[in-house]
Coordinates of C-alpha atoms in Angstrom, one line a residue:
Chain A
M9 CA -16.7 10.5 -39.6
K10 CA -13.1 9.6 -41.0
N11 CA -11.7 11.5 -37.9
K12 CA -13.8 9.6 -35.4
R13 CA -12.4 6.5 -36.6
G14 CA -8.9 7.8 -36.7
K15 CA -9.4 8.7 -33.1
Q16 CA -10.6 5.3 -32.3
I17 CA -7.4 3.8 -33.8
L18 CA -5.3 5.9 -31.4
V19 CA -7.2 5.1 -28.4
Y20 CA -6.5 1.6 -29.2
I21 CA -2.7 2.0 -30.2
V22 CA -2.3 4.4 -26.7
A23 CA -4.4 1.1 -24.9
C24 CA -1.8 -1.3 -26.4
I25 CA 1.2 0.4 -25.2
F26 CA -0.3 0.2 -21.8
L27 CA -1.1 -3.2 -21.9
V28 CA 2.7 -3.7 -22.8
F29 CA 3.7 -1.7 -19.8
T30 CA 1.8 -3.2 -17.3
A31 CA 1.6 -6.9 -18.6
Y32 CA 4.8 -7.7 -20.3
P33 CA 6.9 -8.1 -17.2
F34 CA 3.9 -10.7 -15.7
I35 CA 4.6 -12.4 -19.3
Y36 CA 8.4 -12.6 -18.4
M37 CA 7.9 -14.1 -15.2
I38 CA 5.4 -17.0 -15.9
S39 CA 7.0 -17.5 -19.0
T40 CA 10.5 -17.8 -17.5
S41 CA 9.1 -20.1 -14.7
L42 CA 8.2 -22.7 -16.8
K43 CA 11.5 -22.6 -18.9
T44 CA 14.0 -25.1 -18.4
M45 CA 17.4 -24.0 -17.0
D46 CA 19.0 -24.8 -20.4
D47 CA 16.4 -22.9 -22.0
F48 CA 16.6 -20.0 -19.9
F49 CA 19.8 -19.8 -20.6
A50 CA 19.9 -20.4 -24.3
N51 CA 16.8 -18.0 -25.0
P52 CA 16.3 -15.9 -21.8
F53 CA 13.6 -13.6 -23.8
R54 CA 11.5 -15.8 -25.9
M55 CA 7.9 -15.3 -24.4
I56 CA 6.9 -19.3 -25.1
P57 CA 9.3 -22.0 -23.5
G58 CA 11.2 -24.2 -25.8
E59 CA 10.0 -27.0 -23.8
F60 CA 7.7 -26.7 -20.5
T61 CA 8.5 -27.7 -17.1
L62 CA 6.6 -27.3 -14.1
D63 CA 10.0 -28.5 -12.1
H64 CA 10.6 -25.0 -10.5
Y65 CA 7.3 -25.1 -8.9
F66 CA 7.6 -28.4 -7.0
S67 CA 11.5 -27.8 -6.1
V68 CA 10.9 -24.1 -4.7
F69 CA 8.0 -25.5 -2.8
E70 CA 10.1 -28.2 -1.5
M71 CA 12.8 -25.8 -0.6
G72 CA 10.4 -23.8 1.9
L73 CA 8.4 -21.8 0.1
A74 CA 5.5 -24.0 1.5
Q75 CA 6.5 -23.2 5.1
Y76 CA 6.7 -19.3 4.3
F77 CA 3.3 -20.2 2.3
L78 CA 1.6 -21.6 5.8
N79 CA 3.4 -19.0 7.8
S80 CA 1.7 -16.2 5.5
V81 CA -1.9 -17.8 5.4
M82 CA -1.5 -18.3 9.4
I83 CA -1.0 -14.7 10.3
T84 CA -2.9 -13.1 8.0
V85 CA -5.9 -15.3 8.6
A86 CA -5.2 -14.8 12.4
A87 CA -5.0 -11.2 12.0
V88 CA -7.7 -10.4 9.7
F89 CA -10.1 -12.3 12.1
I90 CA -9.3 -10.2 15.4
V91 CA -9.1 -6.9 13.1
V92 CA -12.7 -7.5 12.0
I93 CA -13.8 -8.3 15.4
I94 CA -12.4 -5.4 17.1
A95 CA -12.8 -3.1 14.8
S96 CA -16.5 -3.4 14.2
L97 CA -17.2 -3.7 18.0
A98 CA -15.2 0.0 18.2
S99 CA -16.9 1.3 15.3
Y100 CA -20.4 0.7 16.6
P101 CA -20.3 3.2 19.1
L102 CA -18.0 5.6 17.3
S103 CA -20.6 5.5 14.4
R104 CA -24.1 5.2 16.3
M105 CA -23.7 6.6 19.6
S106 CA -23.2 10.5 21.0
F107 CA -20.2 10.8 23.7
R108 CA -18.4 13.5 24.2
L109 CA -15.2 11.7 23.2
N110 CA -16.6 10.5 20.3
R111 CA -15.1 12.8 17.6
P112 CA -11.3 12.7 19.4
L113 CA -11.5 9.1 19.4
F114 CA -12.5 8.6 16.0
L115 CA -10.0 11.0 14.9
F116 CA -7.1 9.4 17.0
F117 CA -7.8 6.3 15.6
I118 CA -7.7 6.8 11.7
A119 CA -4.4 9.5 12.3
G120 CA -2.7 5.8 12.0
M121 CA -3.8 5.8 8.4
M122 CA -0.9 9.1 8.1
L123 CA 1.7 7.6 10.1
P124 CA 5.1 6.4 8.6
I125 CA 5.6 2.8 10.0
H126 CA 9.1 3.4 11.1
A127 CA 8.2 5.8 13.9
T128 CA 7.3 2.7 15.5
L129 CA 10.2 0.0 14.7
I130 CA 12.4 0.2 17.3
P131 CA 10.2 0.2 20.5
I132 CA 7.7 -2.7 18.8
F133 CA 11.3 -4.6 18.3
V134 CA 12.4 -3.9 21.7
L135 CA 8.6 -4.8 23.1
S136 CA 8.5 -8.1 21.2
Q137 CA 12.0 -9.3 22.7
D138 CA 10.9 -8.1 26.4
L139 CA 7.6 -10.2 25.8
G140 CA 9.7 -13.0 24.6
I141 CA 8.2 -13.5 21.2
Y142 CA 10.7 -12.1 19.3
D143 CA 11.4 -14.3 16.1
T144 CA 8.2 -16.0 16.1
L145 CA 4.8 -15.3 14.2
L146 CA 3.3 -14.2 17.1
A147 CA 5.5 -11.2 17.4
L148 CA 3.5 -10.1 14.2
L149 CA 0.0 -10.5 15.1
G150 CA 0.0 -7.0 17.6
P151 CA 1.7 -4.6 15.0
Y152 CA -0.6 -6.3 12.2
V153 CA -3.8 -5.7 13.8
A154 CA -2.4 -2.5 15.1
F155 CA -1.8 -1.0 11.8
S156 CA -5.0 -2.7 10.2
L157 CA -7.3 -1.1 12.7
P158 CA -7.6 2.8 11.2
I159 CA -8.4 2.0 7.8
S160 CA -10.8 -0.5 9.3
I161 CA -12.3 1.7 11.5
F162 CA -12.5 4.5 8.8
I163 CA -14.7 2.0 6.5
L164 CA -16.8 0.2 8.8
T165 CA -17.8 3.8 10.6
Q166 CA -19.0 5.4 7.2
F167 CA -20.9 2.2 6.7
M168 CA -22.5 1.7 10.1
Q169 CA -23.5 5.7 9.8
D170 CA -26.1 5.1 7.0
I171 CA -27.8 2.1 8.8
P172 CA -31.3 3.3 9.8
K173 CA -31.7 3.8 13.3
E174 CA -35.0 2.2 13.6
L175 CA -33.6 -1.0 12.7
E176 CA -31.6 -1.5 16.4
E177 CA -34.5 0.6 18.1
A178 CA -36.8 -2.5 17.4
A179 CA -33.9 -4.5 19.1
V180 CA -34.0 -2.1 22.0
I181 CA -37.4 -2.3 22.7
D182 CA -37.4 -6.4 22.5
G183 CA -35.2 -5.8 25.3
A184 CA -31.9 -7.2 24.0
N185 CA -28.9 -5.4 25.5
H186 CA -26.1 -3.7 23.4
F187 CA -23.7 -6.6 22.8
A188 CA -27.0 -8.9 21.5
T189 CA -27.9 -5.6 19.6
F190 CA -24.6 -5.3 17.8
R191 CA -24.3 -9.2 17.4
R192 CA -28.1 -9.9 15.8
V193 CA -28.8 -6.7 14.4
I194 CA -25.9 -4.4 13.2
F195 CA -23.2 -7.2 12.5
P196 CA -25.0 -8.9 10.1
V197 CA -25.9 -5.7 7.9
I198 CA -22.5 -4.5 7.9
K199 CA -21.5 -7.7 5.8
P200 CA -20.5 -5.6 2.6
A201 CA -18.2 -3.3 4.8
V202 CA -16.5 -6.5 6.5
S203 CA -15.8 -7.9 3.1
T204 CA -14.2 -4.7 1.8
V205 CA -12.3 -4.6 5.3
V206 CA -11.3 -8.4 4.8
I207 CA -9.9 -7.9 1.4
Y208 CA -7.9 -4.6 1.9
N209 CA -6.0 -6.0 5.5
F210 CA -5.6 -9.6 3.7
V211 CA -3.8 -7.9 0.6
F212 CA -2.3 -5.6 2.7
L213 CA -0.7 -8.0 5.3
W214 CA -0.2 -10.9 2.5
T215 CA 2.5 -8.2 1.2
E216 CA 3.8 -7.1 4.5
F217 CA 7.6 -6.6 5.0
I218 CA 9.0 -4.4 7.0
F219 CA 7.8 -6.1 10.3
A220 CA 8.6 -9.4 9.0
L221 CA 12.1 -8.2 8.4
I222 CA 12.9 -6.8 11.7
L223 CA 11.0 -9.1 14.0
I224 CA 11.9 -12.5 12.4
T225 CA 15.0 -13.9 11.7
S226 CA 14.5 -17.9 11.7
P227 CA 13.5 -19.4 8.1
S228 CA 10.7 -21.5 9.8
Q229 CA 8.9 -18.5 11.0
M230 CA 9.2 -16.2 8.2
T231 CA 6.3 -15.1 6.0
L232 CA 6.2 -14.9 2.3
P233 CA 7.7 -11.5 1.6
L234 CA 10.8 -12.1 3.7
G235 CA 11.1 -15.9 2.4
L236 CA 11.3 -14.6 -1.1
Q237 CA 14.0 -12.1 -0.3
N238 CA 15.8 -14.7 1.4
F239 CA 15.1 -17.0 -1.4
Y240 CA 16.6 -14.4 -3.6
G241 CA 19.9 -14.5 -1.7
E242 CA 20.3 -18.1 -1.7
F243 CA 19.2 -18.8 -5.4
S244 CA 20.2 -15.5 -7.1
I245 CA 21.4 -18.0 -10.2
N246 CA 18.3 -20.1 -10.5
I247 CA 16.5 -17.3 -12.3
P248 CA 13.2 -19.9 -13.3
G249 CA 13.1 -21.2 -10.2
L250 CA 12.8 -17.7 -8.7
M251 CA 10.1 -16.5 -11.2
A252 CA 8.4 -19.5 -10.2
A253 CA 8.5 -18.3 -6.6
L254 CA 7.2 -15.0 -7.4
T255 CA 4.4 -16.3 -9.4
L256 CA 3.3 -18.5 -6.6
A257 CA 3.4 -15.7 -4.3
S258 CA 1.6 -13.6 -6.1
L259 CA -1.3 -16.1 -7.1
P260 CA -3.6 -15.5 -4.0
V261 CA -4.3 -12.1 -4.5
I262 CA -4.6 -12.3 -8.3
L263 CA -6.9 -15.1 -7.8
M264 CA -9.1 -13.0 -5.4
F265 CA -8.8 -10.5 -7.9
L266 CA -10.1 -12.6 -11.0
F267 CA -13.2 -13.9 -9.2
A268 CA -14.4 -10.9 -7.4
Q269 CA -13.0 -7.9 -9.4
E270 CA -15.4 -5.3 -8.2
R271 CA -15.0 -6.1 -4.4
V272 CA -11.5 -6.4 -4.8
V273 CA -11.2 -2.9 -6.5
K274 CA -13.6 -1.2 -3.5
G275 CA -11.3 -3.0 -1.0
L276 CA -8.3 -1.9 -2.0
T277 CA -9.0 1.9 -2.7
G278 CA -10.3 1.5 0.7
G279 CA -11.6 4.8 2.0
A280 CA -10.2 6.7 -0.5
L281 CA -13.0 6.9 -3.0
K282 CA -15.4 8.1 -0.4
G283 CA -13.1 11.2 0.6
Chain B
M5 CA -30.6 16.3 17.9
I6 CA -31.1 12.6 16.2
S7 CA -29.0 11.5 18.9
S8 CA -31.7 11.8 22.0
K9 CA -32.4 8.1 21.5
K10 CA -29.2 7.3 20.2
K11 CA -27.6 7.5 23.7
R12 CA -29.0 4.8 26.0
M13 CA -25.6 3.4 26.3
N14 CA -23.7 4.3 29.4
A15 CA -20.2 4.9 29.5
W16 CA -19.3 1.6 30.5
T17 CA -20.7 -0.3 27.8
I18 CA -19.0 2.3 25.5
L19 CA -15.9 1.6 26.8
L20 CA -16.3 -1.8 26.8
F21 CA -16.8 -2.0 22.8
I22 CA -14.0 0.5 22.4
L23 CA -11.4 -1.1 24.4
P24 CA -10.2 -4.0 23.0
A25 CA -9.0 -2.0 19.7
L26 CA -7.9 1.0 22.0
L27 CA -5.9 -1.3 23.6
V28 CA -4.1 -2.6 20.8
Y29 CA -3.9 0.7 19.0
V30 CA -2.2 2.2 22.2
V31 CA 0.1 -0.5 22.7
Y32 CA 1.6 -1.0 19.2
V33 CA 0.9 2.5 17.7
V34 CA 0.7 5.4 20.1
Y35 CA 2.9 4.2 22.8
P36 CA 5.8 3.0 20.4
I37 CA 6.1 6.6 18.9
I38 CA 6.4 8.3 22.3
T39 CA 9.1 5.6 23.1
T40 CA 10.7 6.5 19.8
F41 CA 11.0 10.1 21.0
N42 CA 12.5 9.1 24.2
Y43 CA 15.2 6.4 22.6
S44 CA 16.0 9.5 20.3
L45 CA 17.1 11.5 23.4
F46 CA 19.9 8.9 23.8
D47 CA 23.0 7.5 22.9
W48 CA 22.2 3.8 22.5
S49 CA 23.3 0.7 20.3
G50 CA 20.1 -1.4 21.1
L51 CA 22.6 -4.4 21.8
S52 CA 23.4 -3.9 25.1
A53 CA 21.4 -1.7 28.1
D54 CA 24.2 0.8 28.1
T55 CA 22.4 4.5 27.2
T56 CA 23.8 7.9 27.3
F57 CA 21.7 11.0 27.6
V58 CA 22.4 13.3 24.9
G59 CA 19.5 15.3 24.8
L60 CA 18.7 16.6 21.1
G61 CA 22.2 15.5 20.2
N62 CA 20.9 13.3 17.5
Y63 CA 18.8 15.9 15.9
V64 CA 21.9 18.2 15.4
S65 CA 23.9 15.5 14.3
L66 CA 20.9 14.7 11.7
Y67 CA 20.8 18.0 10.9
M68 CA 24.5 18.0 9.7
D69 CA 24.4 14.7 8.2
R70 CA 24.7 14.9 4.6
I71 CA 23.1 11.4 3.8
F72 CA 20.2 12.3 5.7
W73 CA 19.4 15.3 3.4
L74 CA 20.0 13.5 0.5
A75 CA 17.4 10.6 1.5
L76 CA 14.9 13.4 2.3
Q77 CA 15.5 14.9 -1.2
N78 CA 14.9 11.2 -2.9
N79 CA 11.7 11.2 -0.5
V80 CA 10.8 14.4 -2.2
L81 CA 11.6 12.9 -5.8
I82 CA 9.2 10.1 -5.1
V83 CA 6.3 12.7 -4.6
M84 CA 7.2 14.7 -7.6
A85 CA 7.2 11.1 -9.6
S86 CA 3.8 10.0 -8.2
V87 CA 2.2 13.5 -8.6
L88 CA 3.6 14.5 -12.1
L89 CA 3.7 10.9 -13.5
Q90 CA 1.6 8.6 -11.8
I91 CA -1.4 10.6 -11.5
P92 CA -1.4 11.7 -15.2
L93 CA -0.7 8.0 -16.2
G94 CA -3.4 6.7 -13.8
L95 CA -5.9 9.5 -15.6
I96 CA -5.1 8.3 -19.0
M97 CA -5.6 4.6 -18.2
A98 CA -9.0 5.4 -16.7
L99 CA -9.9 7.9 -19.8
I100 CA -8.9 4.4 -22.0
L101 CA -11.0 2.4 -19.9
S102 CA -14.1 4.8 -20.0
S103 CA -13.9 5.0 -24.0
S104 CA -16.0 3.3 -26.2
I105 CA -13.1 0.7 -27.2
K106 CA -13.5 -2.8 -27.1
G107 CA -12.4 -5.4 -24.4
R108 CA -12.5 -3.1 -21.8
R109 CA -13.2 -5.9 -19.1
F110 CA -9.9 -7.1 -20.5
F111 CA -7.8 -4.3 -20.5
N112 CA -9.1 -3.3 -17.0
V113 CA -7.9 -6.4 -15.6
M114 CA -4.8 -6.1 -17.1
F115 CA -4.2 -2.6 -16.3
F116 CA -4.3 -3.3 -12.8
L117 CA -2.4 -6.7 -12.6
P118 CA 0.9 -4.6 -11.1
Y119 CA -1.2 -3.3 -8.0
L120 CA -1.7 -6.5 -6.9
M121 CA 1.6 -8.1 -6.4
S122 CA 3.8 -7.7 -3.4
T123 CA 6.2 -5.2 -3.5
V124 CA 8.9 -7.5 -2.4
A125 CA 7.8 -10.1 -5.7
I126 CA 7.9 -6.7 -8.0
G127 CA 11.4 -5.5 -6.6
L128 CA 12.9 -9.1 -7.3
L129 CA 10.9 -9.4 -10.5
W130 CA 12.4 -5.8 -11.7
I131 CA 16.1 -6.6 -10.5
Y132 CA 15.9 -9.1 -13.2
M133 CA 14.1 -6.9 -16.1
F134 CA 16.8 -4.4 -15.0
D135 CA 19.7 -7.0 -15.4
P136 CA 22.6 -5.2 -17.4
V137 CA 23.3 -8.6 -19.3
N138 CA 20.3 -11.0 -19.2
G139 CA 17.2 -8.4 -18.5
P140 CA 14.6 -7.7 -20.6
V141 CA 15.3 -4.0 -20.6
N142 CA 18.7 -3.8 -22.2
Q143 CA 18.0 -6.3 -24.6
I144 CA 15.2 -4.1 -25.9
L145 CA 17.4 -1.3 -25.8
M146 CA 20.3 -3.3 -27.7
W147 CA 17.2 -4.3 -30.4
L148 CA 16.6 -0.8 -31.0
G149 CA 20.1 0.3 -31.6
F150 CA 21.0 1.6 -28.1
S151 CA 24.2 0.5 -25.8
P152 CA 23.3 -1.0 -22.5
V153 CA 22.8 0.6 -19.4
S154 CA 23.6 -0.5 -15.9
W155 CA 20.3 0.3 -14.3
L156 CA 20.6 -0.3 -10.6
A157 CA 24.4 -0.3 -10.5
D158 CA 25.0 3.4 -12.2
P159 CA 24.6 6.1 -9.0
A160 CA 23.4 8.3 -11.7
I161 CA 20.4 6.5 -12.8
A162 CA 19.5 3.8 -10.2
I163 CA 17.2 6.5 -8.3
Y164 CA 14.8 6.8 -12.0
A165 CA 14.8 3.0 -12.3
V166 CA 13.2 2.6 -8.7
L167 CA 11.2 5.2 -9.6
F168 CA 10.2 3.9 -12.9
V169 CA 9.1 0.7 -11.0
I170 CA 7.1 2.4 -8.3
I171 CA 5.3 4.5 -11.0
W172 CA 4.5 0.9 -12.7
Q173 CA 3.3 -0.1 -9.2
F174 CA 1.0 2.5 -8.2
S175 CA -0.5 3.9 -11.5
P176 CA -3.2 1.6 -11.4
F177 CA -4.6 2.9 -8.1
Y178 CA -5.0 6.0 -9.4
M179 CA -6.3 4.7 -12.5
I180 CA -9.2 3.3 -10.2
L181 CA -9.8 6.3 -8.5
F182 CA -10.5 8.2 -11.7
R183 CA -12.2 5.4 -13.1
A184 CA -14.8 5.8 -10.1
A185 CA -14.7 9.7 -10.6
I186 CA -15.5 9.5 -14.5
V187 CA -18.2 6.7 -14.2
G188 CA -19.8 9.6 -11.7
I189 CA -19.9 12.4 -14.1
P190 CA -23.4 13.3 -14.7
D191 CA -24.1 12.5 -18.7
E192 CA -26.2 15.8 -18.7
L193 CA -23.1 17.8 -18.5
Y194 CA -21.7 16.2 -21.8
E195 CA -25.4 16.4 -23.2
A196 CA -25.0 20.3 -22.5
A197 CA -21.4 20.4 -24.0
D198 CA -22.9 18.7 -27.1
I199 CA -25.7 21.2 -27.4
D200 CA -23.3 24.0 -27.2
G201 CA -21.0 22.7 -29.8
A202 CA -18.1 21.5 -27.9
N203 CA -15.8 18.9 -29.6
S204 CA -14.1 16.2 -27.6
K205 CA -11.1 18.3 -26.7
N206 CA -13.6 21.1 -25.1
K207 CA -15.1 18.3 -23.3
F208 CA -12.0 16.9 -22.0
F209 CA -10.9 20.2 -20.9
Y210 CA -14.1 22.0 -19.7
V211 CA -16.0 19.2 -18.2
T212 CA -14.0 16.1 -17.6
L213 CA -11.0 17.7 -16.1
P214 CA -12.8 20.5 -13.7
T215 CA -15.0 17.7 -12.3
L216 CA -11.8 15.7 -11.4
I217 CA -10.3 17.9 -9.4
P218 CA -11.3 16.9 -6.1
T219 CA -10.0 13.3 -7.2
I220 CA -6.5 14.6 -8.6
V221 CA -6.3 16.6 -5.2
T222 CA -7.2 13.2 -3.2
S223 CA -4.6 11.3 -5.3
S224 CA -2.0 14.0 -4.3
I225 CA -2.5 13.9 -0.6
L226 CA -2.3 9.9 -0.9
A227 CA 0.8 10.1 -2.9
I228 CA 2.8 12.7 -0.5
V229 CA 1.8 10.8 2.7
G230 CA 2.5 7.2 0.7
S231 CA 5.8 8.6 -0.3
L232 CA 7.2 8.9 3.7
K233 CA 6.0 5.0 3.8
A234 CA 8.3 4.1 0.8
F235 CA 10.7 1.5 1.9
D236 CA 10.4 -2.1 0.4
I237 CA 11.1 -1.5 -3.0
F238 CA 14.2 0.6 -2.3
Y239 CA 15.2 -1.8 0.2
I240 CA 14.7 -4.9 -2.3
M241 CA 16.0 -3.1 -5.5
T242 CA 18.9 -1.4 -4.2
G243 CA 19.3 -1.4 -0.3
G244 CA 19.5 2.5 -0.8
G245 CA 22.9 1.9 -2.8
P246 CA 24.8 2.3 -4.7
G247 CA 26.5 4.3 -2.3
H248 CA 23.9 6.4 -1.0
A249 CA 22.5 7.3 -4.3
T250 CA 18.8 5.7 -3.8
E251 CA 18.8 6.1 -0.1
I252 CA 15.3 7.4 1.4
L253 CA 14.2 8.2 5.0
G254 CA 13.0 4.7 5.4
T255 CA 15.8 2.7 4.3
Y256 CA 18.6 4.9 5.9
M257 CA 16.8 4.7 9.4
Y258 CA 16.5 1.0 8.9
K259 CA 20.0 0.9 7.9
Q260 CA 21.1 3.1 11.3
G261 CA 18.9 1.2 13.8
F262 CA 19.3 -2.6 12.6
I263 CA 22.5 -2.6 10.5
N264 CA 24.8 -0.3 12.1
F265 CA 23.0 -0.6 15.7
S266 CA 22.6 3.2 16.3
M267 CA 19.3 2.8 18.0
G268 CA 19.2 6.3 19.4
Y269 CA 20.0 8.1 15.8
A270 CA 17.5 5.9 14.1
S271 CA 15.1 6.6 16.5
A272 CA 16.0 10.6 15.6
I273 CA 15.6 9.6 11.7
A274 CA 12.3 7.9 12.7
F275 CA 10.6 10.5 14.8
T276 CA 11.6 13.1 12.0
M277 CA 9.6 11.3 9.7
F278 CA 6.8 11.1 11.9
V279 CA 7.1 15.2 12.5
I280 CA 7.4 15.5 8.7
A281 CA 4.2 13.2 8.0
F282 CA 2.5 15.0 10.7
V283 CA 3.4 18.9 9.2
C284 CA 2.1 17.4 5.7
V285 CA -1.0 16.6 7.4
V286 CA -1.8 19.6 8.9
I287 CA -0.8 21.4 5.8
I288 CA -3.3 19.6 3.5
Q289 CA -6.0 19.7 6.2
T290 CA -5.7 23.4 6.3
L291 CA -5.1 23.9 2.5
E292 CA -8.5 21.7 2.4
Y293 CA -10.3 23.6 4.7
L294 CA -9.4 26.9 2.9
R295 CA -10.5 25.4 -0.5
R296 CA -13.8 24.2 0.7
K297 CA -14.5 27.7 2.3
R298 CA -13.8 29.1 -0.7
G299 CA -16.0 26.7 -2.7
I300 CA -18.9 27.5 -0.6
L301 CA -17.8 31.7 -1.4
S302 CA -17.8 31.4 -4.9

């Protein structure tokens, strides 16, 4: 009994060590963002600010963060929307029809998960210049959709395989064509998988950096990760300001997590859990 | 056999369903990889149309490039840090969450936080955490009586500072994988162990750990493949410096292509990364196949 109690205490101690390890940087970030400059330079490590201020949040918003935020929202929403549609369309025959190229095509798509993005950078850079979309948000759309496809198709096909085939047979008997069957019968059923796909890709694209780095140079077109890096170059002295920007940039994903924990965990670990 | 009724769809309909995805995938993934190989055979700045065919010349230069090997070595270091530190730390966190302590939901959220931040934000945050003068890390060291360390400026230390941040960011991911696997272990196994008089140490080594081996294998595969994708955190925190101390293949390729404008040479690095990833996947798949086969036999 005594031994058990000791073990219990040990678990708490280890848990608290990990807690400090994972949470302290967040506490530092948030508390610094709420300090005045004077307060920060006088007591850089005090966890509770001497006087609270939200000034940094307003000033980083005015300094361009609002624009980056808006750009990130636009490109992320557009890319996720397109991915959901074209990935679920492709997953339908891949998971429910038998045809000769089925398996090769499926492997061809999901092989993209293993790919180092660097192997595509220079041609995509050249392509976006040739298309005249270099240095616009539009340049990101193609690569963002393309690199979201493999995991999305993987998640969606896994899910669609388990739908009983009687479901669509009934629709086919009713004389619906394949597209109508897909839209009215299959799509409503795969909603849980779609939400996994949405969450995974939202997080992946919201935090994407390297394509933005090589395809965008104008601040007016920058997404949040690129904008933050730009901020750092300009305001490296204004540490509370930078911390406010970091907090704001991280907020959407963290809020999403707090409101839909299980879904997000499922979404972020993607196909890994099935394998 | 089940498929007899399934294939009431002709080839054209199938193609129409797959075409949009296929088109985007070919244009932005497949075609660029082939083109990267093509570019890698030329000496080309990317700024002008002047290209000189050099055959495999870029690969020969790469083979003799000391920095390339250094970068590759750092990529291997990331794999090792992931497999030897991240995965065990993830496992420990998962075990904490599956123990009977109070506030598990709270710990779960807090442990998972680092994985939710963008890599760029993490990099910028840790630059300040590691700041030699004002950074909390050095303050804690000094408070404990150690002398301050210039974490990111010292070529001998910088790589470990960045690896530390990578571990901080990704351990929660492995925690989630392990937690799901632990939840899936049937209670009967533990009950049987209880009957046999096993203590908790025995239960861990003879019940928990063996059932987690597939998860450990999956995690290691993800770690190996993921390490080749590493870029953001190094680019933000050190830019591959000081000198080339924290150079990895990703940062080296980026610098050669987009800063030095040696697009041909950068393409050779990029295509080499592709080949390495390809070889890793083939090896892993083969090992996995052999493991499964042996699993069936034994």
